[in-house]
Coordinates of C-alpha atoms in Angstrom, one line a residue:
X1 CA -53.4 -24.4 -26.4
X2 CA -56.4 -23.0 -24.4
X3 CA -56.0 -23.2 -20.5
X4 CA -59.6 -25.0 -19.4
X5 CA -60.3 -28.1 -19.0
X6 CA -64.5 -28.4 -18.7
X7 CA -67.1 -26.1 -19.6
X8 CA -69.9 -24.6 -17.7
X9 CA -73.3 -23.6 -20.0
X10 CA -74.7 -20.4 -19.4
X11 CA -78.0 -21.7 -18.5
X12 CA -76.4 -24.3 -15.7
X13 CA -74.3 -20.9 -14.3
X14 CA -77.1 -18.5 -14.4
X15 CA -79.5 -21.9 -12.3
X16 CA -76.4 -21.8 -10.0
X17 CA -76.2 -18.3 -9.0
X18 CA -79.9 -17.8 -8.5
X19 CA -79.6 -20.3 -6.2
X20 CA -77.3 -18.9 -4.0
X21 CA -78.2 -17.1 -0.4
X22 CA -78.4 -13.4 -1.2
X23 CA -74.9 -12.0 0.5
X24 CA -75.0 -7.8 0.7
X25 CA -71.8 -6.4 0.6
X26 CA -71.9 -3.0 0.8
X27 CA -71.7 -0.6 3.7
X28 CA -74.5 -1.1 5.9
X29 CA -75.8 -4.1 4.0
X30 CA -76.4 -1.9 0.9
X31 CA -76.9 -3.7 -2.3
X32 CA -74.1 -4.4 -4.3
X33 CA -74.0 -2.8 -7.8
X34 CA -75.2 -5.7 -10.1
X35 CA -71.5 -6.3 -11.7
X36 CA -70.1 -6.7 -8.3
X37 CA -73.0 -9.2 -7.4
X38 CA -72.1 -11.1 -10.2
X39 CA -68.3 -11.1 -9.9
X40 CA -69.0 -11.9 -6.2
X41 CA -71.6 -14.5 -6.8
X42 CA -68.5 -16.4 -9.7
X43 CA -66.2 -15.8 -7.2
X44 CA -67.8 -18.1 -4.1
X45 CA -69.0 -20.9 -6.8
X46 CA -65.0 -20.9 -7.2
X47 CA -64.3 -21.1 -3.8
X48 CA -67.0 -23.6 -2.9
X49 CA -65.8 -25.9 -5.7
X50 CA -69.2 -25.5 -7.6
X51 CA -67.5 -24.0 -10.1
X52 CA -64.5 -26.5 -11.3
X53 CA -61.1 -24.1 -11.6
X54 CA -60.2 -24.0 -14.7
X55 CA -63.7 -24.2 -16.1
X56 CA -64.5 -22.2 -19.3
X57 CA -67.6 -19.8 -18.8
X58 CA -69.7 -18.5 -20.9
X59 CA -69.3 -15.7 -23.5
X60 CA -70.6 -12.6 -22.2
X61 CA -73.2 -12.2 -24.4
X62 CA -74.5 -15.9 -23.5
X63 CA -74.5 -15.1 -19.7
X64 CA -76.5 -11.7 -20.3
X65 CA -79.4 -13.5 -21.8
X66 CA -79.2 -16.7 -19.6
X67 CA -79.5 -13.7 -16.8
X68 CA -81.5 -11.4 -17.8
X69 CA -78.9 -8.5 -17.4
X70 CA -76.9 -6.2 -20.1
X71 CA -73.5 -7.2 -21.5
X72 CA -72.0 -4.5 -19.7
X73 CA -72.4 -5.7 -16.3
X74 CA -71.2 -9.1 -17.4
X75 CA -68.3 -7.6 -19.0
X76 CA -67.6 -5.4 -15.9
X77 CA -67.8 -8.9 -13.8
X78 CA -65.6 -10.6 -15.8
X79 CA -63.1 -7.4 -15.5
X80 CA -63.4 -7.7 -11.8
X81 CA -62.6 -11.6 -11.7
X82 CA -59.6 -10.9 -13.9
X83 CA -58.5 -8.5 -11.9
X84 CA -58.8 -10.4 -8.9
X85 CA -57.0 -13.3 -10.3
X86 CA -60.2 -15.2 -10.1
X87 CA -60.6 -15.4 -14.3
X88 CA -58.0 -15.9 -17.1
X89 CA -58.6 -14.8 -20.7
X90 CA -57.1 -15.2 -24.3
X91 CA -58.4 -14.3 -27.5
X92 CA -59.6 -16.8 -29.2
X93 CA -60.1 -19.0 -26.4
X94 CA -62.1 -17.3 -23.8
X95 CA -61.8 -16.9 -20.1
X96 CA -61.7 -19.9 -18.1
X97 CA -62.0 -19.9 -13.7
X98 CA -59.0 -19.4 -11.7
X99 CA -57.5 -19.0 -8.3
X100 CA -54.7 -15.5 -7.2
X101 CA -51.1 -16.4 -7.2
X102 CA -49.8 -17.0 -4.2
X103 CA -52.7 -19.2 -2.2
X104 CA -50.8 -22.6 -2.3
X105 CA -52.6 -25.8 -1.0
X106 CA -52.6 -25.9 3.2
X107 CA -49.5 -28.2 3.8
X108 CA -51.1 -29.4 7.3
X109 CA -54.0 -31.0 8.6
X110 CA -53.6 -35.0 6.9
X111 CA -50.1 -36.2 7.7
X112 CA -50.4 -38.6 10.7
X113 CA -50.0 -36.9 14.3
X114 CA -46.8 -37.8 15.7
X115 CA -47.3 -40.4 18.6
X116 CA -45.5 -37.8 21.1
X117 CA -48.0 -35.2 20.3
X118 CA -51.0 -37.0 21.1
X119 CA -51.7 -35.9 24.4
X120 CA -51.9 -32.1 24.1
X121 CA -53.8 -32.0 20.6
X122 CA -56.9 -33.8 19.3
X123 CA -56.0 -34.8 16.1
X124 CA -59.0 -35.0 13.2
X125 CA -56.6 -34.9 11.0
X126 CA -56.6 -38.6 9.3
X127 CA -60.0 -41.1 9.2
X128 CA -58.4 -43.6 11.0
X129 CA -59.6 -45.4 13.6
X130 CA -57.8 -47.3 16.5
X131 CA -57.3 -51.6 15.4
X132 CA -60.6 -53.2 16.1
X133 CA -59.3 -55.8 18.9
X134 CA -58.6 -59.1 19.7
X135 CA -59.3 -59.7 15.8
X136 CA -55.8 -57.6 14.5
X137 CA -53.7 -59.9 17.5
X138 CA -56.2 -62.7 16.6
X139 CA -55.0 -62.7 12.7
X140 CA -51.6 -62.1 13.2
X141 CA -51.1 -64.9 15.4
X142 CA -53.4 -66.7 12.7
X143 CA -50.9 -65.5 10.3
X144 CA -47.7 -67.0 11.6
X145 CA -49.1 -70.2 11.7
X146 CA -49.2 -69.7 7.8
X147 CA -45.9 -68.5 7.7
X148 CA -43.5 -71.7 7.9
X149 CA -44.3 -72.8 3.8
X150 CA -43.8 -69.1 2.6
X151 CA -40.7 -68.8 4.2
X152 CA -38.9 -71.3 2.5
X153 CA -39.6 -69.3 -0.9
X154 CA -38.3 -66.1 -1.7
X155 CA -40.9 -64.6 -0.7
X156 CA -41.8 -62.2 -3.5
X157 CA -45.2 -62.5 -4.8
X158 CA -45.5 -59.5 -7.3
X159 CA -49.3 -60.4 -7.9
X160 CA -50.1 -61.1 -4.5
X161 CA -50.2 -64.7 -2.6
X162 CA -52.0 -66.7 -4.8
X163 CA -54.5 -67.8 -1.7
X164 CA -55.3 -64.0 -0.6
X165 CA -56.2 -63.5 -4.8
X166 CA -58.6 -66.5 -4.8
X167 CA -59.9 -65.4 -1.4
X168 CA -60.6 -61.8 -2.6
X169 CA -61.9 -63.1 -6.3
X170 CA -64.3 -65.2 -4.6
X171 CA -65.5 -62.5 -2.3
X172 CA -66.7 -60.8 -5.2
X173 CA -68.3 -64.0 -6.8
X174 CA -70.5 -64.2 -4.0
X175 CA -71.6 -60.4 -4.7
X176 CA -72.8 -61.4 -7.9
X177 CA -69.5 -60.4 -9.9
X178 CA -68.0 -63.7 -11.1
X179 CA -63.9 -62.7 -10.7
X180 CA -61.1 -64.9 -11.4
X181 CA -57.6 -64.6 -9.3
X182 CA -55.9 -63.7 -12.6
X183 CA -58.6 -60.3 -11.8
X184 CA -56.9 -59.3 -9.0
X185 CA -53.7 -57.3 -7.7
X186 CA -52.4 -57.7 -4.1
X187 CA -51.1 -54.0 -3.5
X188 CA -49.5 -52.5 -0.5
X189 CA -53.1 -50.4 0.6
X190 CA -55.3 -48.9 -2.0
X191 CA -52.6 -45.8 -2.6
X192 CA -50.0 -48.3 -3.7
X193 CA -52.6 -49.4 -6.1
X194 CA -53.5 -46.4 -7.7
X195 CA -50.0 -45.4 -7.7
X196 CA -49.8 -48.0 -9.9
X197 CA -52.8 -47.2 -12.3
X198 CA -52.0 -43.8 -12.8
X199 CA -48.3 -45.0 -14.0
X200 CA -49.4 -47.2 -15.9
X201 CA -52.6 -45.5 -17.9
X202 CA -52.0 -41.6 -17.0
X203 CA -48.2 -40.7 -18.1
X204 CA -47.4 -37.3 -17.7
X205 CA -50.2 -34.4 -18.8
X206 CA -52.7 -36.7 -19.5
X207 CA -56.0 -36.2 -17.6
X208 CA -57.4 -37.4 -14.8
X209 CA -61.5 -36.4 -13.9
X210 CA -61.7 -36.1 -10.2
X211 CA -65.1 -36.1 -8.0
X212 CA -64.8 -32.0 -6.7
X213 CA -64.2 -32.3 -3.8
X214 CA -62.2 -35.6 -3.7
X215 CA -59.7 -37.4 -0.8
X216 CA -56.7 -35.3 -0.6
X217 CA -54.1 -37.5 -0.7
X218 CA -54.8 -39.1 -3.8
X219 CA -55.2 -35.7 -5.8
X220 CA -51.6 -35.1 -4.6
X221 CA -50.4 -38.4 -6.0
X222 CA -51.6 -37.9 -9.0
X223 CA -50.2 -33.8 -9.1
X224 CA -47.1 -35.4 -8.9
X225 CA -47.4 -37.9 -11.1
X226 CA -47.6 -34.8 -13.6
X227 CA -51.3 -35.3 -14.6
X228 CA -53.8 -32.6 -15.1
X229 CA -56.6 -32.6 -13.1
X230 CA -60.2 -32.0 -13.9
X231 CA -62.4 -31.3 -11.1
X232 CA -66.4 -32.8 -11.6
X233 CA -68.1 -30.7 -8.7
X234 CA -70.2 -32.8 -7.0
X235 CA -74.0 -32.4 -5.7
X236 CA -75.2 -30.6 -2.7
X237 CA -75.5 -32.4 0.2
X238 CA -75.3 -36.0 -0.2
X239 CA -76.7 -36.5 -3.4
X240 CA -73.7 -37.8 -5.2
X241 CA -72.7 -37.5 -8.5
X242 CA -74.2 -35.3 -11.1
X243 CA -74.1 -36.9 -14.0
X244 CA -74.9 -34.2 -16.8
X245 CA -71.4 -32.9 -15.3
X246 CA -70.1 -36.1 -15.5
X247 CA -71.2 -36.4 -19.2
X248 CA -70.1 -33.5 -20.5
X249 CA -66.5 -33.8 -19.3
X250 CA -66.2 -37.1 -20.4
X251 CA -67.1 -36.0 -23.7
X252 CA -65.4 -32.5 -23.6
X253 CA -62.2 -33.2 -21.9
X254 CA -61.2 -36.7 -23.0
X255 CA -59.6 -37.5 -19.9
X256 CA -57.3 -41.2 -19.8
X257 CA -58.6 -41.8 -16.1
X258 CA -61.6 -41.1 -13.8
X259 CA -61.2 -41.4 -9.8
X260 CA -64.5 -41.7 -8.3
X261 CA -65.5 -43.0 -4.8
X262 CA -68.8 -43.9 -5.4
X263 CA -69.4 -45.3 -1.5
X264 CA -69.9 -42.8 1.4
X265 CA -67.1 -40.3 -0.6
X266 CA -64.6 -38.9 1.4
X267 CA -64.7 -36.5 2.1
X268 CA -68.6 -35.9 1.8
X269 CA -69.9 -38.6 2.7
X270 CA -72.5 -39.7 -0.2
X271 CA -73.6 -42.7 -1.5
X272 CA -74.0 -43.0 -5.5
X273 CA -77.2 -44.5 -6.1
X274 CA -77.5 -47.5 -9.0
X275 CA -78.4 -45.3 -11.0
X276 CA -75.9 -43.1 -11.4
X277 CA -73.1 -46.0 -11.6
X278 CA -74.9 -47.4 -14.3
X279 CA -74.6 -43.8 -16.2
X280 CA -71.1 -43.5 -15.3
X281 CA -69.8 -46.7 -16.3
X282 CA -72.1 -46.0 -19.8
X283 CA -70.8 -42.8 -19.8
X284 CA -66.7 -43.4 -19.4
X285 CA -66.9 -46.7 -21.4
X286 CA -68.4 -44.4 -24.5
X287 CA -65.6 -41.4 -23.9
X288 CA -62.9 -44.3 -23.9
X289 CA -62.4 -43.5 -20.0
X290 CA -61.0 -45.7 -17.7
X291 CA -62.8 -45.4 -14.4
X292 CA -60.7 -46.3 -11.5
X293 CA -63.3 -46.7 -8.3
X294 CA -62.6 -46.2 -5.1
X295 CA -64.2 -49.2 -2.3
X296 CA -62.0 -48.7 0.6
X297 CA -65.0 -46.9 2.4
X298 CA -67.8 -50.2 0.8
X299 CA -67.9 -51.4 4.3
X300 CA -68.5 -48.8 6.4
X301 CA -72.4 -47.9 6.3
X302 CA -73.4 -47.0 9.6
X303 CA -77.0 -46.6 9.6
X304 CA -78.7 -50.4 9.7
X305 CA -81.6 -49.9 6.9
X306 CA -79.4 -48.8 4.5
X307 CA -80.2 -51.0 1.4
X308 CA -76.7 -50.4 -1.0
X309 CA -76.5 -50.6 -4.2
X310 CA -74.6 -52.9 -6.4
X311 CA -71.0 -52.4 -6.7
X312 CA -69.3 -50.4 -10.0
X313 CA -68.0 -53.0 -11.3
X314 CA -71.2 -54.8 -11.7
X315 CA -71.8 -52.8 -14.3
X316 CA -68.9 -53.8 -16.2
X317 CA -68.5 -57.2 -14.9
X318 CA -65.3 -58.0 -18.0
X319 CA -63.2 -54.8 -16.2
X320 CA -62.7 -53.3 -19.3
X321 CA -63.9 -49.9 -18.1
X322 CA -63.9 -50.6 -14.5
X323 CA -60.9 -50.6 -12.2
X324 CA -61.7 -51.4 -8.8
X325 CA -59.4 -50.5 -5.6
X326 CA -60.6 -52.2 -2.7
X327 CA -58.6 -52.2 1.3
X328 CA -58.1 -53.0 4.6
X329 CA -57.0 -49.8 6.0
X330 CA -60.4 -48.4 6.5
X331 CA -62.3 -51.2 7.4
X332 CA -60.2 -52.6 9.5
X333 CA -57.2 -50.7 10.3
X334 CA -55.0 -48.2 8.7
X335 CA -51.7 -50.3 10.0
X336 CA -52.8 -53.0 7.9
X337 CA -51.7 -52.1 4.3
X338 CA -53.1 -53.9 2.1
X339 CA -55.2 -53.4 -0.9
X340 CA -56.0 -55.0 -4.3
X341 CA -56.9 -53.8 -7.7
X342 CA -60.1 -56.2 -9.7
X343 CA -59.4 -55.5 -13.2
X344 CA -59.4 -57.2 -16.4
X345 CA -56.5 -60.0 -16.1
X346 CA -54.2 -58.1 -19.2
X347 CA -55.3 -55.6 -17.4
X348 CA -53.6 -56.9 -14.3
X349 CA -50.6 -58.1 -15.9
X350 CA -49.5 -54.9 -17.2
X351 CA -49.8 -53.6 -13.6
X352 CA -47.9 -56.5 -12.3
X353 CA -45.2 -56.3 -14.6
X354 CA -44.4 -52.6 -13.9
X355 CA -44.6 -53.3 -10.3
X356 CA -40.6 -54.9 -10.9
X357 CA -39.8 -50.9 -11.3
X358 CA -41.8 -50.0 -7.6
X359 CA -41.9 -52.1 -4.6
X360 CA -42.0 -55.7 -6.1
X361 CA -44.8 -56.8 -3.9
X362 CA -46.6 -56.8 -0.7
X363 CA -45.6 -57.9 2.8
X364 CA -46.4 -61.5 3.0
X365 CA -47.2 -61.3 6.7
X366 CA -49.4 -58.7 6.5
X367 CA -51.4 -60.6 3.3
X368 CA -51.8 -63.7 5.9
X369 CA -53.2 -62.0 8.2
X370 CA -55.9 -60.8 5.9
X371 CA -56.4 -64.5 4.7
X372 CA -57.0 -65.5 8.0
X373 CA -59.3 -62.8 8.8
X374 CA -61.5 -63.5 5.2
X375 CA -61.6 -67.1 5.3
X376 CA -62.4 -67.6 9.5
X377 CA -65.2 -65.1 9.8
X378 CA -63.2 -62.7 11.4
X379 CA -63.2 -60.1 8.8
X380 CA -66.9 -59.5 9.1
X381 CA -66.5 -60.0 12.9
X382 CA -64.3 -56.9 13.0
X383 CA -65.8 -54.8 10.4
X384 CA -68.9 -54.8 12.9
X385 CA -66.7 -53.6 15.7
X386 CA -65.5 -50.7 13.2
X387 CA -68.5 -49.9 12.4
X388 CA -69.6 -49.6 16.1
X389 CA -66.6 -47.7 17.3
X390 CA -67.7 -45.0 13.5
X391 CA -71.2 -44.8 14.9
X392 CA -70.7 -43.6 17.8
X393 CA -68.0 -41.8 17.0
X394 CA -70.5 -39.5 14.4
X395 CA -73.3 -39.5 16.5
X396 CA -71.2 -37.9 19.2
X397 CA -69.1 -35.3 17.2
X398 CA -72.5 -34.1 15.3
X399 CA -74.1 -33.0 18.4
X400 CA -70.8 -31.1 19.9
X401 CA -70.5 -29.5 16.7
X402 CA -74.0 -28.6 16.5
X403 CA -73.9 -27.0 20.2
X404 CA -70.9 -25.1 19.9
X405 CA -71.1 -24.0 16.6
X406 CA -74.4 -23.8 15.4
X407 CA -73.9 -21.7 12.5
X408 CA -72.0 -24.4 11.0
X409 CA -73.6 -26.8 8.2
X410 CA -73.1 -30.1 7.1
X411 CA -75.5 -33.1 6.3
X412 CA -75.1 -36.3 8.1
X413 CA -73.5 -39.2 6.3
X414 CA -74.6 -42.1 6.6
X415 CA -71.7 -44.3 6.9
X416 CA -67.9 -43.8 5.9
X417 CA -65.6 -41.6 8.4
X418 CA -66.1 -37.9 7.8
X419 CA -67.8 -35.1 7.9
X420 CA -68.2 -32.4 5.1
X421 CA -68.7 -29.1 6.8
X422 CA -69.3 -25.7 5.5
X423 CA -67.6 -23.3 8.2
X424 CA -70.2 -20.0 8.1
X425 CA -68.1 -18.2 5.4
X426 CA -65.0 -18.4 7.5
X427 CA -61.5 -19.3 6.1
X428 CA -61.0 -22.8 6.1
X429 CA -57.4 -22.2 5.7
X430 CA -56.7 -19.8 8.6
X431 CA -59.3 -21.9 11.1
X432 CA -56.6 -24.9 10.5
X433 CA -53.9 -22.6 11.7
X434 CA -55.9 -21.4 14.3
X435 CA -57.0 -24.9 15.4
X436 CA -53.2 -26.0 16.0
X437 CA -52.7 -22.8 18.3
X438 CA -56.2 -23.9 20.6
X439 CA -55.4 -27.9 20.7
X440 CA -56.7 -29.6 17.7
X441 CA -56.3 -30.4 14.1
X442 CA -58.3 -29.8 11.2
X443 CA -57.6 -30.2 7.7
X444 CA -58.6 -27.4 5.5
X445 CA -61.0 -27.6 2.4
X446 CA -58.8 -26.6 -0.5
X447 CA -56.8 -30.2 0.5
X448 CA -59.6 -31.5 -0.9
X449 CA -59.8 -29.5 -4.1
X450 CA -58.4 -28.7 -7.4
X451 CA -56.3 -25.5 -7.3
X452 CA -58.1 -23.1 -3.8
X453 CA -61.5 -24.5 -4.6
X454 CA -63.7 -25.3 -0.9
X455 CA -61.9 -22.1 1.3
X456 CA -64.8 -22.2 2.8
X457 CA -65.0 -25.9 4.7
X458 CA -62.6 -28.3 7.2
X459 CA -63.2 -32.1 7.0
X460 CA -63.9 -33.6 10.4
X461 CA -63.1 -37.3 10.9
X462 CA -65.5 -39.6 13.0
X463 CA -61.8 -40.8 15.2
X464 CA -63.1 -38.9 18.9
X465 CA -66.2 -39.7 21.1
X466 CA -67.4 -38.9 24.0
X467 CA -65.9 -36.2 26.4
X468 CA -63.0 -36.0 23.7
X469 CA -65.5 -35.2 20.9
X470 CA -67.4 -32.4 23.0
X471 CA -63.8 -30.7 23.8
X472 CA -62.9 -31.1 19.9
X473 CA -66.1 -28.7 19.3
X474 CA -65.1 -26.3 22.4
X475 CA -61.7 -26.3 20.6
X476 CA -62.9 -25.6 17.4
X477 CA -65.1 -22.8 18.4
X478 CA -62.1 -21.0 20.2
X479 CA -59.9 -21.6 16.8
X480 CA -63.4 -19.8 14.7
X481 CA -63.0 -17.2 17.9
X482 CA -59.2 -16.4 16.6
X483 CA -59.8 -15.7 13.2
X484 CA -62.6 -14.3 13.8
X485 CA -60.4 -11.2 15.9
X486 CA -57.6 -12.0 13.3
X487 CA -55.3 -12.9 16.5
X488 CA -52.1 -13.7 14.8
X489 CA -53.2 -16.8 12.5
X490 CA -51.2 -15.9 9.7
X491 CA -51.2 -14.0 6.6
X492 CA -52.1 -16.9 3.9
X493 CA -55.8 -16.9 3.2
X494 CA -58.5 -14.8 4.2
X495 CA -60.5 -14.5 7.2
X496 CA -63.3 -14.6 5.7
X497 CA -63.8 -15.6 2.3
X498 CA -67.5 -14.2 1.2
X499 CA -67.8 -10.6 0.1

């Protein structure tokens, strides 16, 4: 059984490496012997995630014409690659992308800071903001008015509490979307409920298409759920998804599921345009495809003329295609875990009857609280202070970053909670390391990709402002400083990952 899991055209791969900055390599800045310019020109689409791993390229003959160059020096690049550990071949099946043996996944930079640690090191590792006050106090106390009638049950509501389903299924009514309780699944936050998706629709080695880059800790629920994941790179910048990508894996790959956060991605930042959910919810419904989509960043656009564009499941208003995961941990606070799944109601029975085998339900406490915040204004109340405390918290880590490290890109999102930041061709991997020896955290690209794919990025979260954000830049600049003179940041990825 062949190895890839897409397919990249000759014609898109040649488009992609003519685009690419021109990057000498020899001695002196000497041009690089055309195979070597080649391999080296494969080799950072890998790296950036341009290139999915596991992607099957084109036969050598193909890639000549698309390029304009003989055989031989495609051969000779694809010798290179193989050699590297950057290409896998088998007769009869052709060579598909790859990563060396031996560059596992960054372990640090997304597990919550521990409380103690705090005061020495300036965590952006997690996109999560402080509880936007007095409206968390506010719904608790809400909350335990509510209490007295629940307590006299047992107090497990698989589904959710009846009242916090209509609440949420109404919520989406008023969007346009009629939804009926028996749509939606309380969960505890929106990992429990894609926990519970991938169970249910992706057993072991079935597919999964993933947005490349995507949010960390989801790609490492569903590794370990034991599906196979196939990486959809996304566009430059903040221009979403690209959809003749999108297409063709559908169609090539087959996958069970598609994860997609379609509003201000994380880690990137963009906004899918109607457009393009229209095509993807066309697109997955024709491949069979069940597209789970990712809201938990819907409320978060920072910028005030922002006009956004329907919601995913719009498009396939029944949930047949359409799963939707929607939460409170990034709108309102990441201690608040609770999340729901809108889906088809067989749909949401299946989920609900598995859920005996996991955690039987979510806290009803918590669920209260989020009642009381929906149905007293509060919610909307408090997702204005978040927004506040995300605006200012971007505006003022973009200008430190773009003062002390000028040489540093990234386009500005316009809402969510991070920042997508390509690090000047230095190793994303070692600057994390090197960031924990100077005072603050940084989570490395490849968490963000399938298999070492992004080396050559960090994620920074919108959670500092102010004098903290401008010593978070000083910081990071004395962490690119350190690998930079390779001062004893470890052995386990390169200091600089362009030839």
């Amino acid at each position: 059984m062949a190895q890839w899991t897409s397919t990249v055209g000759a014609a898109q791969l040649a488009r992609q490496l003519r685009t690419q900055q021109a990057r000498p390599t020899g001695p002196g800045g000497r041009k690089p012997p055309a195979y070597r310019a080649l391999a080296d020109g494969v080799r950072l689409l890998v790296l950036e995630g341009r290139v999915p791993v596991a992607a099957r390229l084109p036969a050598e003959r193909e890639l000549a014409l698309a390029l304009a160059v003989s055989r031989t020096t495609v051969a000779a690049a694809y010798e290179a690659l193989r050699t590297e550990g950057f290409l896998e071949s088998r007769r009869g099946a052709g060579s598909w992308t790859a990563v060396p043996a031996g560059n596992p996944l960054p372990a640090r930079g997304l597990e919550p800071l521990p409380p103690e640690s705090l005061g020495s090191m300036i965590d952006l590792g997690c996109a999560a903001l402080p509880a936007p006050e007095p409206w968390l106090t506010r719904a608790v106390q809400g909350a335990l008015e509510e209490l007295p009638p629940y307590a006299h049950t047992h107090g497990d509501y698989p589904a959710g509490l009846p009242a916090l389903r209509q609440m949420i299924a109404d919520r989406y009514t008023a969007l346009g979307i009629p939804t009926m309780p028996e749509q939606i699944m309380v969960t505890t936050g929106a990992m429990g409920a894609i926990d519970a998706i991938c169970h249910l629709f992706a057993g072991r080695g079935e597919r999964i298409a993933v947005e490349s880059p995507s949010y960390a800790n989801i790609l490492q629920l569903m590794r370990e759920t034991g599906a196979r994941l196939v990486p959809v790179a996304m566009e430059e910048g903040l221009g979403g998804w690209d959809m003749n990508r999108w297409r063709q894996v559908l169609r090539d790959a087959a996958p069970r599921l598609a994860y997609v956060v379609a509003d201000f991605h994380n880690p990137t930042g963009a906004l899918a345009d109607e457009q393009q959910r229209r095509e993807l919810v066309d697109a997955a419904r024709s491949a069979g495809t069940v597209l789970v989509v990712d809201e938990t960043m819907n409320e978060l656009r920072l910028d005030a003329d922002i006009d956004m564009p329907r919601r995913v499941c719009a498009f396939d208003p029944a949930g047949s295609t359409v799963l939707t995961v929607g939460s409170a941990s990034k709108a309102f606070w990441a201690g608040m875990r609770i999340g729901w799944v809108r889906a088809a109601p067989d749909v949401i029975r299946s989920l609900v009857a598995a859920r005996a085998y996991a955690d039987m339900g979510t806290p009803v406490l918590e669920q209260l609280a989020i009642h009381w915040l929906m149905g007293t204004g509060g919610w909307e109340q408090a997702v204005e202070v978040r927004r506040g405390q995300a605006r200012e918290n971007r505006d003022a880590l973009v200008a430190a970053v773009r003062r002390e490290l000028p040489d540093w890109e990234f386009a500005v999102p316009r809402g969510g909670l991070t920042l997508w930041v390509r690090t000047g061709g230095l190793s994303g991997s070692r600057l994390a390391v090197a960031g924990e020896r100077v005072g603050v955290r940084v989570p490395s690209g490849p968490r963000f990709g399938v298999d070492g794919a992004f080396e050559g990025y960090v994620r920074l979260p919108f959670t500092v402002s102010g004098p903290v954000a401008d010593e978070a830049a000083v910081r990071l600049a004395a962490a690119v400083d350190l690998v930079r003179s390779g001062a004893g940041v470890g052995a386990d990825a390169p200091r600089s990952f362009v030839a």
